[in-house]
Amino acid sequence: MAIVLAVFLGLVASEFYFGKKLGITVYRFRDSASHLAIGLGQQVTNFAVMGLLAAAFAAIQSRFGILRFDETAKWQWAAVILIADFTYYFAHRLGHRVNLFIIPHSVHHQARDYNYISALRLPWMNRVIMFVFYVPLAILGIPPKMMLSAFIANLLVGTFAHNGVIRRRLGFLEYVFVTPRSHFVHHGTTGKYLDRNFGGVFIVWDRIFGTYVDLDEKDPVVLPGAEGEYVLDPVDANFDYLRKVAFVVARRAGFLAKIRTLFDTPETLAHDLARFGFVDGPRSRSPEIARPGDRIRIALAFFAATGVSLTLLNRGSTLPLLAQLAMAVAVFVGSSYIGRLLRRVPAHADGSRETLPAREAA
């Protein structure tokens, strides 16, 4: 854990340094604090469910596995990474086109910046939702160890792809793998960039199925939040899309129509929200008044929540269940507190403009 954290901090530092040299504002205080608070909550939910999900995957694979994979054959490890990424590609597409799966995935796409820290902005129930898509791979017979290699490959490539400085083509890699250039496009919200480049490790799936688009320097990528639709509070962020779906479900007539809402497209949901008079008002439950020391309070709350989270992840399995629950609650309370403070921090506190330069860099 310490090595992983050190490497990640090194990547963030290098990204910040080169961003400064190139005149690009890569990090903003409010955005980064929000991403980190959400990431802490996601790590706690991972701690709570990953053991159960891994055990369930192993049980399904052992009981129903159709094929027998040879863990000594290197080509089969590579094949598993390909199969898992192919599955991820379609799961990711559904996470943009079907309301039920947009509910969790929308958290990641609320980020109005693009960098290594924004890569940590993941929904709290992400692992549970993705497990549904990986059950067929257990039935196929993929062993848990080989599946873990696919997760690691996705994590490594996905993290690198969130580099906020690199926008140039990386030679032949652009034709095979997901890169910072191709994944930056994926976070675009307008025009030809919307709902494109879904690959996790390999970009070839997008090229095969017609969802690939290259970055056009003459057509800037517009990131989420540029028009104010942005959620800083970790709790609000994780329930933002859900409350919109619930609003429509409550107002649709008939049981089947209500259920269909979960499987409709975001365009249909947007139409129904307008039809039923949904007002996406202020999420603040307290006055938007900045107070002296808010940024210090946010930093202290973050370090406290991080300490509890790391203790839970490293030693949680040796602690009584009640202690684990108390620590998990403490992390979520800390994240919520950070969100409440972030709503009070004015936008200009970042000392930068609210838009992210889309020009080619690095």
Coordinates of C-alpha atoms in Angstrom, one line a residue:
M1 CA 0.0 0.0 0.0
A2 CA 2.8 2.4 0.9
I3 CA 4.6 1.8 -2.4
V4 CA 1.4 2.3 -4.4
L5 CA 0.7 5.5 -2.6
A6 CA 4.3 6.8 -3.1
V7 CA 4.1 6.0 -6.8
F8 CA 0.8 7.7 -7.2
L9 CA 2.0 10.8 -5.4
G10 CA 5.0 10.9 -7.7
L11 CA 2.8 10.8 -10.7
V12 CA 0.6 13.6 -9.3
A13 CA 3.7 15.7 -8.6
S14 CA 5.1 15.2 -12.1
E15 CA 1.8 16.0 -13.7
F16 CA 1.6 19.2 -11.6
Y17 CA 5.1 20.2 -12.5
F18 CA 4.8 19.7 -16.2
G19 CA 1.4 21.4 -16.2
K20 CA 3.0 24.5 -14.6
K21 CA 5.7 24.5 -17.2
L22 CA 3.2 24.3 -20.0
G23 CA 0.9 26.9 -18.5
I24 CA -1.9 24.4 -18.0
T25 CA -4.0 24.5 -14.8
V26 CA -4.2 20.8 -14.0
Y27 CA -5.3 20.8 -10.4
R28 CA -7.9 22.9 -8.5
F29 CA -8.3 22.8 -4.8
R30 CA -12.1 22.3 -4.7
D31 CA -12.2 19.7 -7.4
S32 CA -9.3 17.7 -6.1
A33 CA -10.7 17.7 -2.5
S34 CA -14.0 16.4 -3.9
H35 CA -12.4 13.6 -5.9
L36 CA -10.3 12.5 -2.9
A37 CA -13.2 12.5 -0.5
I38 CA -15.2 10.4 -3.0
G39 CA -12.3 8.1 -3.5
L40 CA -12.0 7.5 0.2
G41 CA -15.6 6.4 0.4
Q42 CA -15.1 4.1 -2.5
Q43 CA -12.1 2.4 -0.9
V44 CA -14.2 1.8 2.2
T45 CA -17.0 0.2 0.2
N46 CA -14.4 -1.9 -1.6
F47 CA -13.1 -3.2 1.8
A48 CA -16.7 -4.1 2.7
V49 CA -17.7 -5.9 -0.5
M50 CA -14.5 -7.2 -2.3
G51 CA -14.1 -10.2 -0.1
L52 CA -17.7 -11.3 -0.6
L53 CA -17.5 -10.6 -4.4
A54 CA -14.2 -12.5 -4.8
A55 CA -15.6 -15.5 -2.8
A56 CA -18.8 -15.4 -5.0
F57 CA -16.8 -15.3 -8.2
A58 CA -14.6 -18.2 -7.0
A59 CA -17.7 -20.2 -6.0
I60 CA -19.4 -19.6 -9.3
Q61 CA -16.2 -20.5 -11.3
S62 CA -15.7 -23.7 -9.3
R63 CA -19.3 -24.8 -9.5
F64 CA -20.3 -23.8 -13.0
G65 CA -17.0 -23.1 -14.9
I66 CA -17.3 -24.4 -18.5
L67 CA -13.6 -24.2 -19.5
R68 CA -10.5 -25.1 -17.6
F69 CA -7.8 -22.5 -17.9
D70 CA -4.1 -23.3 -17.5
E71 CA -2.5 -20.8 -15.1
T72 CA 1.0 -21.9 -16.4
A73 CA 0.2 -20.8 -20.0
K74 CA 1.2 -17.2 -20.5
W75 CA -1.0 -16.8 -23.6
Q76 CA -4.0 -17.7 -21.5
W77 CA -3.3 -14.9 -19.1
A78 CA -3.2 -12.5 -22.0
A79 CA -6.4 -14.0 -23.4
V80 CA -8.1 -13.4 -20.0
I81 CA -7.1 -9.7 -20.1
L82 CA -8.5 -9.5 -23.6
I83 CA -11.8 -11.2 -22.6
A84 CA -12.2 -9.1 -19.5
D85 CA -11.5 -5.9 -21.3
F86 CA -14.0 -6.8 -24.0
T87 CA -16.6 -7.3 -21.3
Y88 CA -15.6 -4.0 -19.7
Y89 CA -16.1 -2.2 -23.0
F90 CA -19.7 -3.2 -23.2
A91 CA -20.3 -2.6 -19.5
H92 CA -18.9 0.8 -20.0
R93 CA -21.1 1.5 -23.0
L94 CA -24.1 0.6 -20.9
G95 CA -22.9 2.9 -18.2
H96 CA -23.5 5.7 -20.6
R97 CA -26.7 4.6 -22.3
V98 CA -28.9 2.8 -19.7
N99 CA -30.1 4.7 -16.6
L100 CA -29.6 1.8 -14.2
F101 CA -25.9 1.7 -15.0
I102 CA -25.5 5.5 -15.5
I103 CA -26.6 5.9 -11.8
P104 CA -23.2 4.8 -10.5
H105 CA -21.0 5.6 -13.4
S106 CA -22.2 9.3 -13.6
V107 CA -20.1 10.0 -10.5
H108 CA -16.9 9.6 -12.4
H109 CA -18.1 11.9 -15.2
Q110 CA -19.1 14.7 -12.9
A111 CA -15.4 15.8 -12.8
R112 CA -14.8 19.1 -14.6
D113 CA -11.1 18.5 -14.6
Y114 CA -8.9 15.7 -16.0
N115 CA -5.9 14.4 -14.1
Y116 CA -4.7 11.5 -12.0
I117 CA -6.7 12.6 -8.9
S118 CA -9.9 12.8 -10.9
A119 CA -9.3 9.1 -11.8
L120 CA -10.1 8.4 -8.1
R121 CA -13.6 9.9 -8.5
L122 CA -15.3 6.5 -8.6
P123 CA -18.8 5.5 -7.4
W124 CA -19.1 3.9 -4.0
M125 CA -21.0 0.9 -5.4
N126 CA -18.8 0.5 -8.5
R127 CA -17.5 -3.0 -7.7
V128 CA -21.0 -4.3 -7.0
I129 CA -22.4 -3.1 -10.3
M130 CA -19.4 -4.3 -12.3
F131 CA -19.6 -7.7 -10.7
V132 CA -22.9 -8.3 -12.5
F133 CA -21.0 -8.1 -15.8
Y134 CA -18.2 -10.4 -14.7
V135 CA -20.4 -13.3 -13.6
P136 CA -20.4 -14.7 -17.1
L137 CA -16.6 -14.8 -17.0
A138 CA -16.8 -16.9 -13.9
I139 CA -19.2 -19.2 -15.7
L140 CA -16.8 -19.3 -18.6
G141 CA -14.3 -20.7 -16.1
I142 CA -11.8 -17.9 -15.7
P143 CA -9.9 -18.5 -12.4
P144 CA -9.9 -15.7 -9.8
K145 CA -6.1 -15.2 -10.0
M146 CA -6.3 -14.6 -13.8
M147 CA -9.3 -12.3 -13.3
L148 CA -7.2 -10.3 -10.9
S149 CA -4.6 -9.7 -13.5
A150 CA -7.2 -8.2 -15.7
F151 CA -8.3 -5.9 -12.9
I152 CA -4.7 -4.8 -12.4
A153 CA -4.2 -4.2 -16.1
N154 CA -7.4 -2.0 -16.2
L155 CA -6.3 -0.1 -13.2
L156 CA -2.8 0.6 -14.5
V157 CA -3.8 1.7 -18.0
G158 CA -6.9 3.6 -16.7
T159 CA -4.8 5.6 -14.2
F160 CA -2.2 6.5 -16.8
A161 CA -4.9 7.4 -19.3
H162 CA -6.1 10.2 -16.9
N163 CA -2.8 12.1 -17.3
G164 CA -3.8 15.8 -17.5
V165 CA -0.9 16.9 -19.6
I166 CA -0.2 14.5 -22.4
R167 CA -2.4 15.1 -25.5
R168 CA 0.0 14.1 -28.3
R169 CA -0.4 10.9 -30.1
L170 CA 1.8 8.1 -28.7
G171 CA 2.7 6.4 -31.9
F172 CA 1.4 2.9 -32.5
L173 CA 0.1 2.8 -29.0
E174 CA -2.9 4.9 -30.1
Y175 CA -4.0 2.1 -32.3
V176 CA -4.0 -0.6 -29.6
F177 CA -4.2 0.8 -26.1
V178 CA -6.2 3.4 -24.3
T179 CA -4.0 6.5 -23.9
P180 CA -4.4 10.0 -22.3
R181 CA -5.4 11.4 -25.7
S182 CA -8.1 8.9 -26.5
H183 CA -9.6 8.8 -22.9
F184 CA -9.6 12.6 -22.6
V185 CA -12.0 12.5 -25.6
H186 CA -14.2 10.0 -23.7
H187 CA -14.8 12.7 -21.0
G188 CA -16.1 15.1 -23.6
T189 CA -19.8 16.1 -23.2
T190 CA -20.7 17.7 -26.5
G191 CA -20.8 17.0 -30.3
K192 CA -18.7 14.2 -31.8
Y193 CA -17.0 13.5 -28.5
L194 CA -20.1 12.4 -26.6
D195 CA -20.2 8.7 -25.7
R196 CA -17.0 7.7 -27.4
N197 CA -13.9 5.7 -26.6
F198 CA -15.1 3.2 -24.0
G199 CA -12.1 0.9 -23.9
G200 CA -10.5 0.2 -20.5
V201 CA -7.1 -1.3 -21.6
F202 CA -7.5 -1.6 -25.4
I203 CA -8.9 1.0 -27.8
V204 CA -9.3 -1.7 -30.5
W205 CA -12.9 -2.4 -29.4
D206 CA -13.9 1.2 -30.1
R207 CA -12.2 0.9 -33.5
I208 CA -14.0 -2.3 -34.3
F209 CA -17.5 -1.3 -33.1
G210 CA -17.4 2.3 -34.4
T211 CA -17.2 4.2 -31.2
Y212 CA -13.7 5.6 -31.7
V213 CA -13.0 9.2 -32.3
D214 CA -9.7 11.0 -32.3
L215 CA -9.0 14.4 -30.6
D216 CA -9.4 17.3 -33.0
E217 CA -7.4 20.3 -31.8
K218 CA -9.7 22.6 -33.7
D219 CA -12.7 21.3 -31.8
P220 CA -12.0 21.6 -28.0
V221 CA -13.2 19.0 -25.6
V222 CA -15.8 20.4 -23.2
L223 CA -15.6 18.7 -19.9
P224 CA -18.5 18.2 -17.5
G225 CA -19.3 21.1 -15.1
A226 CA -18.5 23.8 -17.6
E227 CA -22.1 25.0 -17.4
G228 CA -22.5 24.7 -13.6
E229 CA -23.8 21.1 -13.4
Y230 CA -21.2 20.0 -10.9
V231 CA -21.4 18.1 -7.6
L232 CA -18.8 18.7 -5.0
D233 CA -20.4 16.9 -2.1
P234 CA -19.5 13.2 -2.1
V235 CA -22.9 12.2 -0.9
D236 CA -24.7 14.4 -3.4
A237 CA -22.4 13.1 -6.1
N238 CA -23.2 9.5 -5.5
F239 CA -27.0 10.1 -5.4
D240 CA -27.4 12.9 -7.9
Y241 CA -28.5 10.7 -10.9
L242 CA -30.4 8.4 -8.7
R243 CA -32.6 11.2 -7.4
K244 CA -33.4 12.2 -10.9
V245 CA -34.4 8.6 -11.9
A246 CA -36.4 8.3 -8.7
F247 CA -38.2 11.6 -9.5
V248 CA -39.4 10.2 -12.9
V249 CA -40.2 6.8 -11.5
A250 CA -42.5 8.4 -8.8
R251 CA -44.4 10.3 -11.5
R252 CA -44.7 7.8 -14.3
A253 CA -48.1 6.0 -14.3
G254 CA -48.1 2.2 -14.3
F255 CA -45.7 -0.4 -12.8
L256 CA -44.1 -1.3 -16.1
A257 CA -43.5 2.3 -17.1
K258 CA -41.8 2.9 -13.7
I259 CA -39.6 -0.1 -14.2
R260 CA -38.8 0.9 -17.8
T261 CA -37.3 4.2 -16.5
L262 CA -34.3 2.2 -15.2
F263 CA -33.6 0.9 -18.7
D264 CA -34.3 4.1 -20.6
T265 CA -31.7 6.3 -22.2
P266 CA -30.4 9.5 -20.6
E267 CA -32.2 11.5 -23.4
T268 CA -35.5 9.9 -22.4
L269 CA -34.8 10.7 -18.8
A270 CA -34.0 14.3 -19.6
H271 CA -37.3 14.7 -21.5
D272 CA -39.3 13.3 -18.6
L273 CA -37.5 15.5 -16.1
A274 CA -38.5 18.5 -18.1
R275 CA -42.1 17.2 -18.7
F276 CA -42.6 16.6 -15.0
G277 CA -41.1 19.9 -13.9
F278 CA -37.9 18.7 -12.2
V279 CA -36.0 21.6 -10.8
D280 CA -32.3 20.9 -10.2
G281 CA -31.8 23.6 -7.5
P282 CA -29.0 24.2 -5.1
R283 CA -27.8 21.1 -3.3
S284 CA -26.5 23.1 -0.3
R285 CA -28.2 22.4 3.0
S286 CA -26.4 25.4 4.5
P287 CA -25.7 29.0 3.4
E288 CA -23.0 29.4 0.8
I289 CA -20.9 31.6 3.0
A290 CA -17.2 31.1 3.1
R291 CA -15.6 31.2 6.5
P292 CA -11.9 31.8 7.4
G293 CA -10.0 28.6 7.7
D294 CA -12.4 26.5 5.6
R295 CA -9.6 25.2 3.4
I296 CA -7.6 24.2 6.5
R297 CA -10.6 22.4 7.9
I298 CA -11.0 20.5 4.7
A299 CA -7.3 19.5 4.7
L300 CA -7.5 18.4 8.4
A301 CA -10.8 16.4 7.8
F302 CA -9.2 14.8 4.7
F303 CA -6.1 13.7 6.5
A304 CA -8.1 12.4 9.5
A305 CA -10.5 10.4 7.1
T306 CA -7.4 9.1 5.2
G307 CA -5.8 7.9 8.4
V308 CA -8.9 6.0 9.4
S309 CA -9.4 4.6 5.9
L310 CA -5.8 3.4 5.7
T311 CA -6.1 1.8 9.1
L312 CA -9.3 0.1 8.0
L313 CA -7.8 -1.2 4.8
N314 CA -4.5 -2.4 6.4
R315 CA -5.8 -3.8 9.7
G316 CA -9.5 -3.9 9.4
S317 CA -9.7 -7.6 9.0
T318 CA -8.1 -8.1 12.4
L319 CA -10.5 -5.7 14.2
P320 CA -14.0 -6.5 15.7
L321 CA -16.9 -6.0 13.3
L322 CA -18.2 -3.1 15.4
A323 CA -14.9 -1.4 15.2
Q324 CA -14.9 -1.8 11.4
L325 CA -18.3 -0.4 11.1
A326 CA -17.4 2.6 13.3
M327 CA -14.4 3.3 11.2
A328 CA -16.4 3.0 8.0
V329 CA -19.0 5.4 9.3
A330 CA -16.3 7.8 10.4
V331 CA -14.9 7.9 6.8
F332 CA -18.3 8.6 5.3
V333 CA -19.0 11.3 7.9
G334 CA -15.7 12.9 7.2
S335 CA -16.4 12.8 3.4
S336 CA -19.8 14.4 4.0
Y337 CA -18.2 17.1 6.2
I338 CA -15.6 17.8 3.5
G339 CA -18.5 18.2 1.0
R340 CA -20.3 20.6 3.2
L341 CA -17.2 22.8 3.5
L342 CA -16.5 22.6 -0.2
R343 CA -19.9 24.2 -0.9
R344 CA -18.8 27.2 1.1
V345 CA -15.4 27.6 -0.7
P346 CA -15.8 30.1 -3.5
A347 CA -14.8 29.2 -7.0
H348 CA -12.1 31.8 -7.2
A349 CA -10.4 30.3 -4.2
D350 CA -8.6 28.0 -6.7
G351 CA -6.8 31.0 -8.1
S352 CA -7.7 29.9 -11.6
R353 CA -10.3 30.1 -14.3
E354 CA -13.2 27.6 -14.3
T355 CA -12.3 26.2 -17.7
L356 CA -9.7 23.6 -18.6
P357 CA -7.5 24.5 -21.6
A358 CA -8.2 22.0 -24.4
R359 CA -5.1 22.9 -26.5
E360 CA -2.6 20.2 -27.3
A361 CA 0.1 19.8 -24.7
A362 CA 3.1 17.7 -23.9

